Amino acid sequence: MNPTNQPAEDKSLRIESPKTVAGGIPAVFSSLKHLKEELGPIAGLRALLKMNQTDGFDCPGCAWPDPDDKRSVLAEYCENGAKALAEEATSKRIDAAFFDRHSVEALNQGTDYWLGKQGRLTQPMVLLPGKAHYENISWDDAFRLIAEELNRLVSPDEAVFYTSGRTSNEAAFLYQLFVRMYGTNNLPDCSNMCHESSGQGLSQTVGIGKGSVTLEDLYEAEVIMVVGQNPGTNHPRMLSALQKCKQNGGKIITVNPLPEAGLISFQHPQHLGDIIGGGTALTDVFCQVRVNGDIALAKALMKLMFEAETQRPGEVLDHRFIETYTEGFAALSQDLKQYDFAQLVAKSGVAEEEIRAAAQLLIDHKKIIICWAMGLTQHVNGVQNIKEMVNLLLLKGAIGKAGAGTCPVRGHSNVQGDRTMGIWEKPKAAFLDRLAERFDFEPPREHGLDTVYAIEAMLSGEAKVFIAMGGNFLSASPDTQQTAQALRNCNLTVQISTKLNRSHLVHGKTALILPCLVRSEQDIQATGQQFVSVENSMGKVHQSTGDRTPASAALKSEPAIVAELAQAVLGDKFSLDWQKLAGNYDLIRNLIEDCIPGFENYNTRVRQKGGFYLPNGSRERKFNTPDGKAHFSLTAVPQDPRGKGQYIMMTIRSHDQYNTTIYGLEDRYRGIFDDRRVIMMNPQDIVAAGLVAKQLVHLKSHYQGEERVARNFRVVPYNIPRYCTATYFPEANVLVPLKSRAKGSNTPASKQVVISIEAS
């Protein structure tokens, strides 16, 4: 079966006017609805009281930071956090009897939404060659099977070890250590598909691949630019930070192809005054760019800033900062002269008056933060997009001071921590040197496979075993048909998971499902209850302690799974006592402290209320580049890749979704209900193409002579720039070419797909 070309789930597509305010009472009701459906209202509310508290567990959703000071006892979470908890704490269970009733072929007929709603996985399962059903397998036999398969490979580089961003620091460190002791750097992760462009762009310009701001900086900012991001759906707790900025007199510039409710107005669900008064208007200037019009917009803004500097010398640009801390200013100044302002305006798609209004805010203020997400990173020029944002900040000296800096907003709740722990296919020599010294072995030095290259290696037969620590690899990856074939080519696929997903059903010749604990559950090991630690989007490390009874007595924690797997595969090759590490996570944290700078006195500091911040050079104007300077960059305005009759498609999330997890069929803020196979189009484009609202169409992507088809999408008129369209992922991932990726980061260009639209 081809899971990407399923017919629409429900032909009763309902379209309403998009909302203009986020949060409020509807968010509360939505949260309660999901909790009631999955585990009951009382148990759900009891669990929520522990989420994101200093003595509780970290939200399994996004990486948005918790307040450093006082936290709300009632609700330190958002609507999507409540949905994420409801999903993992559900009372529904999947056991061997479930798989007896449902063959893999039958399960593959279900939608991603249906699969996720079947409940928690409760015991290890194996799908043997030629079998139609998953069968029960003991943990020992599962580890033995994996060890036999890995140890018969000709080279360790024939195995791929993927990581999802929800994995804890402790599990991630053990995982990368095991993989490198096994002999490979094939450690792709979800960051390869999301913020890799951020890491590359920031590392090359300011010397660290992380953002420079804290939550307090957002409160103090005079101007916040939110670019290519929809926090109302993807990071709802960010809205309260933006609200505080506004209440403190700050201004917000929104840059996005779609007007999103969460950036128009926000009603804080806990503030009665917000509910009665209608909330806080957030966006002061809305720059509705064409898809990938961000560099043209940024250059137009900078030309206006230089023009104002000419009229008011020394008042607009921060020359002292530029001269002291940066390189490349003269080249940037000269390069901007070649661009015609009117042409930049046209290529951006933004009305000139909005550009001038945004520029005036940048001209008049000094404390500026730029926030962004996948709307900037998932383009062929994704790295250049990030560098252009840095250019804007460097001109104003808006890095390394209160209320100013870079703010890439991460998705998965510990994706940044995973990278800090060494989950990276391109490890730095200094990190490998520390591993070598501490563990007395020579780690592999050759760079491994990232996500895209891993798919290509599995397709070609160069990689034969695929192991995933969390995630839904098939649905998250681009070019779904190619990715599916890549997984089928493997001798063995292993999924360490909590819920059923598509990656369990599109598998290698032998497939294993290893069920694990979730954040909210108690983790009892040999020395008693354990806690894990995570790093949020702003570089703060803190602990997470679950208190709920595990969904099954057969579940193992991720650190325990990694430790037992390592013992089975490596045997007595190394002196490390894996079982002892799994029994006491303090011992794992001691190893982290020995190997990774910034984790001194780890076990002591992580037990402090709220945790601790990691060192961040750009936060202190200590730029860790070869010359110690922050660098201006020269970028080019991207060309429109469309041909005649073609559109640019970007993939987005619905409001009832987090990454590949589908909570429901309501995109409440956008007014789209009961169907996910939709394509949002400009009304003028609909008329010009001879289409009508709700009409069934087929989408065809075009890349270097190749075509990919996704059938049965319904047309939704929407406020989006002409010749631009939006679809949900993972449904439209089949259209994203594997070879279309960002230069310098290899991130799939999921926001920049050339398509044509055909009536059904």
mmCIF file of N, CA and C in Angstrom, residues 78 134 266 486 662 688:
data_model
loop_
_atom_site.group_PDB
_atom_site.id
_atom_site.type_symbol
_atom_site.label_atom_id
_atom_site.label_comp_id
_atom_site.label_asym_id
_atom_site.label_seq_id
_atom_site.Cartn_x
_atom_site.Cartn_y
_atom_site.Cartn_z
ATOM 1 N N CYS A 78 0.687 24.601 27.855
ATOM 2 C CA CYS A 78 -0.189 25.180 26.839
ATOM 3 C C CYS A 78 -1.152 24.111 26.331
ATOM 4 N N TYR A 134 2.891 -8.940 13.703
ATOM 5 C CA TYR A 134 3.900 -8.828 14.753
ATOM 6 C C TYR A 134 3.607 -9.875 15.826
ATOM 7 N N PHE A 266 -3.693 37.488 21.441
ATOM 8 C CA PHE A 266 -3.571 36.383 22.380
ATOM 9 C C PHE A 266 -4.367 36.670 23.637
ATOM 10 N N ALA A 486 13.626 2.708 1.134
ATOM 11 C CA ALA A 486 14.885 2.622 1.869
ATOM 12 C C ALA A 486 14.730 1.730 3.097
ATOM 13 N N ILE A 662 -0.668 13.322 15.146
ATOM 14 C CA ILE A 662 -1.935 13.974 14.812
ATOM 15 C C ILE A 662 -2.887 13.797 15.991
ATOM 16 N N ALA A 688 -8.200 31.601 -11.419
ATOM 17 C CA ALA A 688 -7.376 31.553 -12.624
ATOM 18 C C ALA A 688 -7.148 30.124 -13.100
#
